[in-house]
mmCIF file of C-alpha atoms in Angstrom:
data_model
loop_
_atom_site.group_PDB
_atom_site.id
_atom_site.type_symbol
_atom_site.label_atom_id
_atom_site.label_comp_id
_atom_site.label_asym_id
_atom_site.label_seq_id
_atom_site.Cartn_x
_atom_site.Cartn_y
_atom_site.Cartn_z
ATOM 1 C CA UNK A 35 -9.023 29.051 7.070
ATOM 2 C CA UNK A 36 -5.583 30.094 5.702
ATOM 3 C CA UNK A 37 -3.286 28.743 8.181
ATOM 4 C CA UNK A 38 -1.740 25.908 6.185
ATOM 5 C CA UNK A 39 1.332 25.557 8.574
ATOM 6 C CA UNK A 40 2.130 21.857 9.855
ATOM 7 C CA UNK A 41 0.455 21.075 13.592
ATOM 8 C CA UNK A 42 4.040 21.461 15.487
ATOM 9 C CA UNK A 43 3.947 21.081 19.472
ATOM 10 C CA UNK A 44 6.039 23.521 22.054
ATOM 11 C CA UNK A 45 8.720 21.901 21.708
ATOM 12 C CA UNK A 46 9.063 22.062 17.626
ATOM 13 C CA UNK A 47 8.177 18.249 16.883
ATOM 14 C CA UNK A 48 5.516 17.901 14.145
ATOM 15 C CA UNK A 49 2.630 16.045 14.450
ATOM 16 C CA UNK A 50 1.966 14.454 11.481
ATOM 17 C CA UNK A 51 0.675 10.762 12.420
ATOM 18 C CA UNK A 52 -2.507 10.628 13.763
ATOM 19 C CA UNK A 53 -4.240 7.156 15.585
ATOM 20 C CA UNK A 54 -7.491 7.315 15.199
ATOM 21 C CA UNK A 55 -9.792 5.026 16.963
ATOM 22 C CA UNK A 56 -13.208 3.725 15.917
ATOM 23 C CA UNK A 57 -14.590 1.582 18.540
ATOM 24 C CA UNK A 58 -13.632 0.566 22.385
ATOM 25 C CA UNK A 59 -15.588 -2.758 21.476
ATOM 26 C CA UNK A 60 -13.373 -5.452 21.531
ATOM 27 C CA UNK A 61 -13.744 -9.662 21.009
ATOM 28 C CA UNK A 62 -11.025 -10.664 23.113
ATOM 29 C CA UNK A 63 -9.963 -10.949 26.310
ATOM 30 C CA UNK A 64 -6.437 -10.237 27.042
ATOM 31 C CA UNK A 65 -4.324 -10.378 30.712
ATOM 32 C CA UNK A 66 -3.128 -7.392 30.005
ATOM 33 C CA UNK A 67 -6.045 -5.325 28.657
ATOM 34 C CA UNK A 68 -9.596 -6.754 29.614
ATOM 35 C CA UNK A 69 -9.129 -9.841 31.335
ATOM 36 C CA UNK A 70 -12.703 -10.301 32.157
ATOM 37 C CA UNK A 71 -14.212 -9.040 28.298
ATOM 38 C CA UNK A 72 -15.538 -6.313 26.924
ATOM 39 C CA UNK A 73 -18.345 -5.101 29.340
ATOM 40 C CA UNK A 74 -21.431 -4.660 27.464
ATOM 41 C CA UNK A 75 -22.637 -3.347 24.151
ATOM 42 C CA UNK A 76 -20.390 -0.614 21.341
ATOM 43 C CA UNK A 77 -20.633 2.410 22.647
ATOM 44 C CA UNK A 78 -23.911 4.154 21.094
ATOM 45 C CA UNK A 79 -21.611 7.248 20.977
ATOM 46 C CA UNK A 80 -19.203 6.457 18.226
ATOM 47 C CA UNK A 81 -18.079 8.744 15.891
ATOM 48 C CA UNK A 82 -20.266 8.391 12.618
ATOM 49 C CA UNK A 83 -18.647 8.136 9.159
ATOM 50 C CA UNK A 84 -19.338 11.785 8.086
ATOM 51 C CA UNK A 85 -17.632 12.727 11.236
ATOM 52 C CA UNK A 86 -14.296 10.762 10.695
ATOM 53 C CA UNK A 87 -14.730 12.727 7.173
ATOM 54 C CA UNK A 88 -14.498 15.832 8.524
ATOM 55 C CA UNK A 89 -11.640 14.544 11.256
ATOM 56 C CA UNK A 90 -9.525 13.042 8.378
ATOM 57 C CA UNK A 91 -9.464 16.238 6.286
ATOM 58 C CA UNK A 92 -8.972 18.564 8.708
ATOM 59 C CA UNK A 93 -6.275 17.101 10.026
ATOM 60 C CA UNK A 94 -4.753 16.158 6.323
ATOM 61 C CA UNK A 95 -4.821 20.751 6.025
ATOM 62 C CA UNK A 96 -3.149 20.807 9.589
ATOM 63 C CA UNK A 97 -0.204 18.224 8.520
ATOM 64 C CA UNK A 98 -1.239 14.765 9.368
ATOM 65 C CA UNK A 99 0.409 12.493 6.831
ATOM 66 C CA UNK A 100 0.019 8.867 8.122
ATOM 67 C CA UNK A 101 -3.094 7.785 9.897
ATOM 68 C CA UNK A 102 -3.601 4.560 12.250
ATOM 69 C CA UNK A 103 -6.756 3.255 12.705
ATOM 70 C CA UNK A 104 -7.401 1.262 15.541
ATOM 71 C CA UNK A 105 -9.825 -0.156 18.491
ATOM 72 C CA UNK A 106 -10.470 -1.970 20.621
ATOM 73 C CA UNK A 107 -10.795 -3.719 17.929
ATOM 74 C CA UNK A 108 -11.218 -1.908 14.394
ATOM 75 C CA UNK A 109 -12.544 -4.420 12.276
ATOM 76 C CA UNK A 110 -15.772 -4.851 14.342
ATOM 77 C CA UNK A 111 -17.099 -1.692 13.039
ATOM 78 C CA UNK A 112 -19.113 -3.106 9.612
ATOM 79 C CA UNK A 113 -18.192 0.141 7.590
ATOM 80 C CA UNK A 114 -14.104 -0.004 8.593
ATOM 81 C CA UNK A 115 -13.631 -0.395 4.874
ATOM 82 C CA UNK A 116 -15.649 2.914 4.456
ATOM 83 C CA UNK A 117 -13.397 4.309 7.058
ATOM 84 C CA UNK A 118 -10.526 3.367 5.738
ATOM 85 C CA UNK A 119 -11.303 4.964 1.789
ATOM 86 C CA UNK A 120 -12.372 8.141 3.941
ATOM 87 C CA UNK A 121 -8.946 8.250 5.042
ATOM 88 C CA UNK A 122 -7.642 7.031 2.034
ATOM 89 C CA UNK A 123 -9.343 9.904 -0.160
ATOM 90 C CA UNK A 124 -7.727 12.858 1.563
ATOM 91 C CA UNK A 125 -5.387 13.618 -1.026
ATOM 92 C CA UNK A 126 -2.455 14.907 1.477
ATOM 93 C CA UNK A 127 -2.508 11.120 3.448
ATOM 94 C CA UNK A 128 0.147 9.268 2.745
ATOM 95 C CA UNK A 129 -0.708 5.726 4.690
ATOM 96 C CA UNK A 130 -3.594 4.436 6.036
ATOM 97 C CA UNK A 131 -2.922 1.346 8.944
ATOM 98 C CA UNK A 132 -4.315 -0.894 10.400
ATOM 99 C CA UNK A 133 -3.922 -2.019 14.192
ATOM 100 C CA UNK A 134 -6.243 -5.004 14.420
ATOM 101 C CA UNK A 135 -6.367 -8.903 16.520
ATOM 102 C CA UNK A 136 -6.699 -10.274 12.819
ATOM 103 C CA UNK A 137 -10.121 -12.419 13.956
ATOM 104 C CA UNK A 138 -11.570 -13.131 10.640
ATOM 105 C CA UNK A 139 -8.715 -10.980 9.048
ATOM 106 C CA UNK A 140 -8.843 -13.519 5.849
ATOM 107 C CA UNK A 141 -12.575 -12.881 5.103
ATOM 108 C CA UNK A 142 -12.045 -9.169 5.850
ATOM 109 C CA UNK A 143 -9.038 -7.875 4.250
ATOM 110 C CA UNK A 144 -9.508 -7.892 0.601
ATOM 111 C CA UNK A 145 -12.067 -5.204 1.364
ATOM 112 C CA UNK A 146 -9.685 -3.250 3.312
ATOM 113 C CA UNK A 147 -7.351 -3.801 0.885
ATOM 114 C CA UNK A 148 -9.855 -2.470 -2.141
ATOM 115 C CA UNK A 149 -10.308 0.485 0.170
ATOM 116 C CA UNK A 150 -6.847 1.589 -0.174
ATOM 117 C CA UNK A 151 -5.500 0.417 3.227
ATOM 118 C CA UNK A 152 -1.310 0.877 2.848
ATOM 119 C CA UNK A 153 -0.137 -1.108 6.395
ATOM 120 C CA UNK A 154 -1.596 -3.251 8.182
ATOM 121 C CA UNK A 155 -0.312 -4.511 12.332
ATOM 122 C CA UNK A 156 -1.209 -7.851 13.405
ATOM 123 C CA UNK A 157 -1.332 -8.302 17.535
ATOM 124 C CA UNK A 158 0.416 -11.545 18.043
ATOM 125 C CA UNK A 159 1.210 -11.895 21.338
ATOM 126 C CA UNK A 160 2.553 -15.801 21.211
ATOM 127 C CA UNK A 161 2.913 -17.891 18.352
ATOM 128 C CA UNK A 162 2.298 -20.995 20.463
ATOM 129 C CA UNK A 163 -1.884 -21.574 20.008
ATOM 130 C CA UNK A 164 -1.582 -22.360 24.547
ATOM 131 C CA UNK A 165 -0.024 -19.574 25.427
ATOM 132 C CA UNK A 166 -1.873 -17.492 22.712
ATOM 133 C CA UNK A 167 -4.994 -18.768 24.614
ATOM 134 C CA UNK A 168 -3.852 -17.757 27.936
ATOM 135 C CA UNK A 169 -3.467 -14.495 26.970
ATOM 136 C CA UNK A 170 -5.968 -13.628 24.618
ATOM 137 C CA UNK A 171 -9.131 -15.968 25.775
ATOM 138 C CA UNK A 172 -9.185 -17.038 22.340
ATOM 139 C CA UNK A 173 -8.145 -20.008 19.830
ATOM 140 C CA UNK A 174 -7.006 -18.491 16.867
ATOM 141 C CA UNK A 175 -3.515 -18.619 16.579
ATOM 142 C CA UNK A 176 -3.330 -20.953 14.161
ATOM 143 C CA UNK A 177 -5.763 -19.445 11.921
ATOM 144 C CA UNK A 178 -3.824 -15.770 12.190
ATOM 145 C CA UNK A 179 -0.575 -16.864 10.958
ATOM 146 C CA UNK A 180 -2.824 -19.091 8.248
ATOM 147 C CA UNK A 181 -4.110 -15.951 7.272
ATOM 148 C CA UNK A 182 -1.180 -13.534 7.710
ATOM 149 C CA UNK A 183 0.928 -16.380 5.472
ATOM 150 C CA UNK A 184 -2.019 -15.612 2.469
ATOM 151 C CA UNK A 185 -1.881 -11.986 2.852
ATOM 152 C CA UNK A 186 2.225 -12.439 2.187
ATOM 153 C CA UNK A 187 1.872 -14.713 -0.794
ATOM 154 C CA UNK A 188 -0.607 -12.233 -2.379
ATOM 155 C CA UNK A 189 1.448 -9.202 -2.335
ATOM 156 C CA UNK A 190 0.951 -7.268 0.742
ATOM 157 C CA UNK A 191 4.018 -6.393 2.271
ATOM 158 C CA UNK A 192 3.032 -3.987 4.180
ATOM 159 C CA UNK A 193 2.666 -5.924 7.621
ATOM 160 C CA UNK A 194 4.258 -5.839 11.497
ATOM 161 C CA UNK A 195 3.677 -7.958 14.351
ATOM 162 C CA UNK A 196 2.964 -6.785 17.789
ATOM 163 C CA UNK A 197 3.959 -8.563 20.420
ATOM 164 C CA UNK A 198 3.657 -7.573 24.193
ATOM 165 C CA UNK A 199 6.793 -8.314 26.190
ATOM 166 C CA UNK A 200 5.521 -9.996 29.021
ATOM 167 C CA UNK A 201 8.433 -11.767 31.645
ATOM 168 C CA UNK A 202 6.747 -15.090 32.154
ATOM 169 C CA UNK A 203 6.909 -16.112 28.242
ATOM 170 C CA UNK A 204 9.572 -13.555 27.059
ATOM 171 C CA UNK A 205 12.219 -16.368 26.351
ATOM 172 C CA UNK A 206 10.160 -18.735 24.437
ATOM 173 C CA UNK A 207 8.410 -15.891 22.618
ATOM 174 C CA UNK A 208 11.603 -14.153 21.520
ATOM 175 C CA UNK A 209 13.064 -17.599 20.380
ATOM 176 C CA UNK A 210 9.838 -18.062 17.824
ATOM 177 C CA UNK A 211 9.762 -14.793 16.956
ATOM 178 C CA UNK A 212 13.400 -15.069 15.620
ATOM 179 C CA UNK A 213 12.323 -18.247 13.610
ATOM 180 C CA UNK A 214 9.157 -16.621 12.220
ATOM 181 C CA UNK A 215 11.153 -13.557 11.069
ATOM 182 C CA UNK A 216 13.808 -15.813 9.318
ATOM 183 C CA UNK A 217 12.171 -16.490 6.338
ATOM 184 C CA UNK A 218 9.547 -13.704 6.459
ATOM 185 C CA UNK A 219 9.434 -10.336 5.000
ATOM 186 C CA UNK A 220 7.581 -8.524 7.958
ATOM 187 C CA UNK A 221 8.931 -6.623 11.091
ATOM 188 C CA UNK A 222 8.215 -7.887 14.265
ATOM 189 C CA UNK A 223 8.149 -5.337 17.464
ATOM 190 C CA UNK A 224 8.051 -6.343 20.971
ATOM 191 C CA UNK A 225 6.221 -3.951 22.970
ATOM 192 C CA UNK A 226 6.850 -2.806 26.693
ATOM 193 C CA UNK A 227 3.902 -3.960 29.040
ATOM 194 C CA UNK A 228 3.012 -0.470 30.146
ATOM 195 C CA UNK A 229 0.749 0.717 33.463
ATOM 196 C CA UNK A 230 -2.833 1.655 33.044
ATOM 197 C CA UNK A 231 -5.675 2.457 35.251
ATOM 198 C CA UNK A 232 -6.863 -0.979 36.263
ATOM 199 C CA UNK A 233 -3.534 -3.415 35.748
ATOM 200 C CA UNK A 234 -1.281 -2.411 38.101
ATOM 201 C CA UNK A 235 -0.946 -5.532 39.910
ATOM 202 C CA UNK A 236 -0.008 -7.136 36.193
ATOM 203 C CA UNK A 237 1.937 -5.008 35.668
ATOM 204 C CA UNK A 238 3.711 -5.155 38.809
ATOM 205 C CA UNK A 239 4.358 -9.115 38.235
ATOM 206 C CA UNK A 240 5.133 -9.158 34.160
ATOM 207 C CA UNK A 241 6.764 -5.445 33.115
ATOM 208 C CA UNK A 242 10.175 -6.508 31.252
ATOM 209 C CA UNK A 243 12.179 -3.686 29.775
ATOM 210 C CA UNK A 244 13.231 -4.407 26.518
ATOM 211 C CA UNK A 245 16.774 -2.802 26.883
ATOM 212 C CA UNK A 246 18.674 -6.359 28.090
ATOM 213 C CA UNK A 247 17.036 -8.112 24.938
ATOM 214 C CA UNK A 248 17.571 -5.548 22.353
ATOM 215 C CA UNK A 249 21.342 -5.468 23.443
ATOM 216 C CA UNK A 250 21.655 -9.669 23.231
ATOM 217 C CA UNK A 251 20.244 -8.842 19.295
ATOM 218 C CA UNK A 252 23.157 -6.401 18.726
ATOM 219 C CA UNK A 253 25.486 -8.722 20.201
ATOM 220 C CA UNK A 254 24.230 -11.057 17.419
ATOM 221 C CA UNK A 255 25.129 -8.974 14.643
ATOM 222 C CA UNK A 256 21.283 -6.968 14.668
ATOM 223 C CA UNK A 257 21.798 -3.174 13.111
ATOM 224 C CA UNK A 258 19.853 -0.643 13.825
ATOM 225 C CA UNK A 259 17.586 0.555 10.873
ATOM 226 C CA UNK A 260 17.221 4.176 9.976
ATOM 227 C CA UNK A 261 13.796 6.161 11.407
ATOM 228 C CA UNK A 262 11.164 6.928 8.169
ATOM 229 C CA UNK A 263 9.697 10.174 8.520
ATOM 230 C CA UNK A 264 5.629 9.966 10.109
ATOM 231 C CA UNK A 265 7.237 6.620 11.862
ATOM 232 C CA UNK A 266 6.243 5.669 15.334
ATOM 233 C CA UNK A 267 8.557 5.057 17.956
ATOM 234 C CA UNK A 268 9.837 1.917 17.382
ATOM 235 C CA UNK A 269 13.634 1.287 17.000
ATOM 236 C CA UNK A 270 13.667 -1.415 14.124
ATOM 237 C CA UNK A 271 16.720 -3.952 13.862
ATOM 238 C CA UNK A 272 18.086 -5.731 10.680
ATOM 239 C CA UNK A 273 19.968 -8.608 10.306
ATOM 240 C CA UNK A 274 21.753 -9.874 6.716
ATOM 241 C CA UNK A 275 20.807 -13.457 7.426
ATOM 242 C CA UNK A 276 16.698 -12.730 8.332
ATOM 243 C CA UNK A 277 14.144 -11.616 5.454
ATOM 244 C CA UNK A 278 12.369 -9.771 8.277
ATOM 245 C CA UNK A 279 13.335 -7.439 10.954
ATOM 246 C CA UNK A 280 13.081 -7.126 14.841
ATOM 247 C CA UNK A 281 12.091 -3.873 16.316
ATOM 248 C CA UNK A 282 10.956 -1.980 20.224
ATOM 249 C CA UNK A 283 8.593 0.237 21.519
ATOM 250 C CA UNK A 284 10.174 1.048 25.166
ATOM 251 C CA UNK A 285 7.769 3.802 26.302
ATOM 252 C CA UNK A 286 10.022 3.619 29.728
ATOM 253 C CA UNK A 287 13.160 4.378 27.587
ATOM 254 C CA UNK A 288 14.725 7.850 28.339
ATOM 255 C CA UNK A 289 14.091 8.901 24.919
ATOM 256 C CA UNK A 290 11.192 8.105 24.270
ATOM 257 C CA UNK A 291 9.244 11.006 23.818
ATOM 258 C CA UNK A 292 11.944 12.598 22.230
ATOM 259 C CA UNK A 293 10.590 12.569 18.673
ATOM 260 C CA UNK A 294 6.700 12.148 19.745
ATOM 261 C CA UNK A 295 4.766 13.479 15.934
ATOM 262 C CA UNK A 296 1.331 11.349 17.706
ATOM 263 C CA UNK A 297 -2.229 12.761 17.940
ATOM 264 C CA UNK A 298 -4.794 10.353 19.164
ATOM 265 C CA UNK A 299 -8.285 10.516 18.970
ATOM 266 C CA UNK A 300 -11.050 8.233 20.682
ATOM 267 C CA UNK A 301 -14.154 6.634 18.985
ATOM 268 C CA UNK A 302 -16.322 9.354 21.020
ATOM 269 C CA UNK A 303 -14.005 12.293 19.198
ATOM 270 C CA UNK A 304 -11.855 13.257 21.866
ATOM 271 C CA UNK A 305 -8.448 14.131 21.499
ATOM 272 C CA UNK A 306 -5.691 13.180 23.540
ATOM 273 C CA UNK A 307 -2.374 14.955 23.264
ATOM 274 C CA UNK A 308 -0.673 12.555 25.240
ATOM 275 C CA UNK A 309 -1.325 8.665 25.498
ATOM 276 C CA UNK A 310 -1.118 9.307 29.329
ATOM 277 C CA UNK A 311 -2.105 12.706 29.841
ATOM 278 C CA UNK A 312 -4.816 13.853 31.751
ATOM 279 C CA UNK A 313 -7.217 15.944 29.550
ATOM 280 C CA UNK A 314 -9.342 14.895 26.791
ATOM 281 C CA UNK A 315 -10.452 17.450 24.660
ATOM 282 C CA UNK A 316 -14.039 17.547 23.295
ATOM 283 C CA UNK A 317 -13.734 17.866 19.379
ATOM 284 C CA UNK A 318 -17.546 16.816 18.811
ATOM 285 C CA UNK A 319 -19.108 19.815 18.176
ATOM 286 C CA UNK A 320 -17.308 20.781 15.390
ATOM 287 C CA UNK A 321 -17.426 17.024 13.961
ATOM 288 C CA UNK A 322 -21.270 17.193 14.091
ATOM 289 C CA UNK A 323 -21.588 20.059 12.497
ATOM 290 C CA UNK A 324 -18.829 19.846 9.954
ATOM 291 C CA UNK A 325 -17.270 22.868 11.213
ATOM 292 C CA UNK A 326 -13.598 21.731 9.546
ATOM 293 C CA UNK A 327 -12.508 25.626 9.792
ATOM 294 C CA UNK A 328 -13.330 26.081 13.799
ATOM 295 C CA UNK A 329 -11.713 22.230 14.212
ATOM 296 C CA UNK A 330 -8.353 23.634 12.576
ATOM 297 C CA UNK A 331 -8.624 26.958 14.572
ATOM 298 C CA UNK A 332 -9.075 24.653 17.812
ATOM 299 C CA UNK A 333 -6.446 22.080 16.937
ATOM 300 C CA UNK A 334 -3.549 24.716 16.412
ATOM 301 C CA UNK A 335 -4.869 25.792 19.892
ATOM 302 C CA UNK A 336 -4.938 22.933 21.380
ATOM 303 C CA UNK A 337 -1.190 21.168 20.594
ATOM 304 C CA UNK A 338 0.554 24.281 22.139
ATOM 305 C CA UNK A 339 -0.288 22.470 25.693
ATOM 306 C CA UNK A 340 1.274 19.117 24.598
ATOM 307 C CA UNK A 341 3.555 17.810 27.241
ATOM 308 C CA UNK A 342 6.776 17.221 26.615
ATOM 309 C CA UNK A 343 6.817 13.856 28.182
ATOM 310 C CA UNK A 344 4.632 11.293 29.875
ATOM 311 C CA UNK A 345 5.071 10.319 33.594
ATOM 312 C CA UNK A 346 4.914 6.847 33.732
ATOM 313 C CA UNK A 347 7.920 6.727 35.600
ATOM 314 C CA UNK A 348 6.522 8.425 38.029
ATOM 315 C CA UNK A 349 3.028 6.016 38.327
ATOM 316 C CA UNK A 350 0.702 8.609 36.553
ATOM 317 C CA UNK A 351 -1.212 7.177 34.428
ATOM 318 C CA UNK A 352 -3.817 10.221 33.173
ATOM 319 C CA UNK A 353 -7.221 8.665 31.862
ATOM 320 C CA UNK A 354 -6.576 5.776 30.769
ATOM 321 C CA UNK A 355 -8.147 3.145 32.855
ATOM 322 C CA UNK A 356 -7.235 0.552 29.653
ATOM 323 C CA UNK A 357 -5.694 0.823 26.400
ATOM 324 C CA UNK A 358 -8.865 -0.294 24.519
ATOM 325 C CA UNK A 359 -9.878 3.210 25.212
ATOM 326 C CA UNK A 360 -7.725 4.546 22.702
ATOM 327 C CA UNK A 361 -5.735 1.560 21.007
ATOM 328 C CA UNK A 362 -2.520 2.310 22.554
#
């Protein structure tokens, strides 16, 4: 196929990121995701690695320039460093991340490194090892920042913190993420609880909008940074006095969609053109088969019925029942 033009939606943004995920599996247990676990097994279903080959360069031709690879959780799948030098190899991809709960990240990520991986997000949703536990059903905060600390003093730069904003620890979580930040070359970005399927009474009780804290940061002297081109939607904050920075993702911001360039993809090879929209399109066939010319035909197809916004203000949440279906 020809058609070398960038993937560009109705409303003339370009899609160039694309978050790819490998797995729904996940080891934890979060409030705010899968209290009670993971139910059952991997899904027998998920995409094999020829397939993400044939993703991965396809969209590379149709303008994808960053890709995030994510879960559940990623690094459960034994060939992620495979995946990751798939992505890696298409010469037209820019970055390769990471979105992983960094469980055995220090064993793991010189082979992810090797493998060419550019970024890499760390879920860190309290720096205090209690409240970690409360939230995540696991004890491994102190091990996390051990790691994350190695990854630092060996070179790799490349690193953000996520960090749910959730009302009943927001204060003491924003106090020690300032102090982590201080000496610390990494951006830290508190994300907006946001509605799903199955969480409503959660989020009923713990949604805090990020607005009143990002203006107390200005207040302190926090500038806004500049948006990089295939960036995400976070608005990133600098300060002269911290190595690191502070950023938001506010998905119930006016704005928000504004500059959408996301694509998302679920381990079973469905595409979503919205987070929160309410169609997932089928892109199997052509994986199996390694039909890369009938994928591009479909994908410039398909993006001309991208939404212009989501409705979460509005309670719709589309198809996703939780955001291990399609890492967020």
């Amino acid at each position: 196929m020809n058609n070398t033009a960038p993937l560009t939606d109705p409303f003339n943004r370009r899609l160039s990121y694309l978050r790819l995920s490998v797995t729904d599996l996940c080891n934890y247990r979060c409030t705010y995701c899968l209290p009670d676990g993971y139910q059952g097994k991997a899904k027998p279903d998920e995409m094999s690695l020829a397939e993400i080959e044939t993703l991965v360069n396809t969209f590379a031709r149709c303008g994808t320039r960053k890709i995030r690879i994510t879960g559940g959780e990623p690094t459960l799948r034994r060939d992620l460093a495979d995946i990751i030098a798939a992505c890696k190899a298409a010469p037209e991809i820019e970055n390769v991340a990471l979105t992983t709960n960094a469980f055995r990240l220090g064993k793991l990520f010189p082979a992810y490194r090797a493998a060419g991986l550019d970024k890499l997000n760390i879920s860190i949703d309290s720096f205090d090892p209690e409240v970690f536990y409360e939230i995540t059903g696991k004890r491994e905060c102190s091990n996390i920042l051990r790691d994350l600390d190695a990854i630092l003093e060996s070179g790799f730069y490349g690193i953000k913190i996520n960090t749910l904003l959730l009302r009943r620890y927001a204060e003491r979580t924003l106090a020690d993420a300032l102090d982590f930040v201080k000496h610390r070359p990494v951006t830290l970005r508190f994300i907006e609880l946001m509605q799903t399927g199955d969480n409503l009474g959660f989020f009923n009780s713990q949604h805090l909008s990020a607005a009143k804290i990002e203006r107390g940061l200005q207040e302190q002297g926090w500038q806004l940074m500049p948006r990089l081109p295939h960036a995400g939607p976070a608005r990133e904050y600098f300060h002269r006095d911290f190595a690191g920075s502070i950023g938001f993702i506010a998905p119930y911001s006016e704005d928000f969609c504004k500059s959408c360039n996301r694509l998302r993809v679920t381990a079973q090879g469905k595409m979503h053109l919205c987070l929160f929209g309410g169609i997932a399109y089928d892109l199997r066939d052509y994986l199996k088969n390694q039909d890369s010319d009938g994928l591009q035909r479909y994908l410039y197809e398909t993006v001309a019925q991208k939404p212009e916004h989501h409705y979460l203000h509005d309670k719709k949440v589309g198809l996703i029942t939780n955001l291990s279906m399609t890492g967020g």
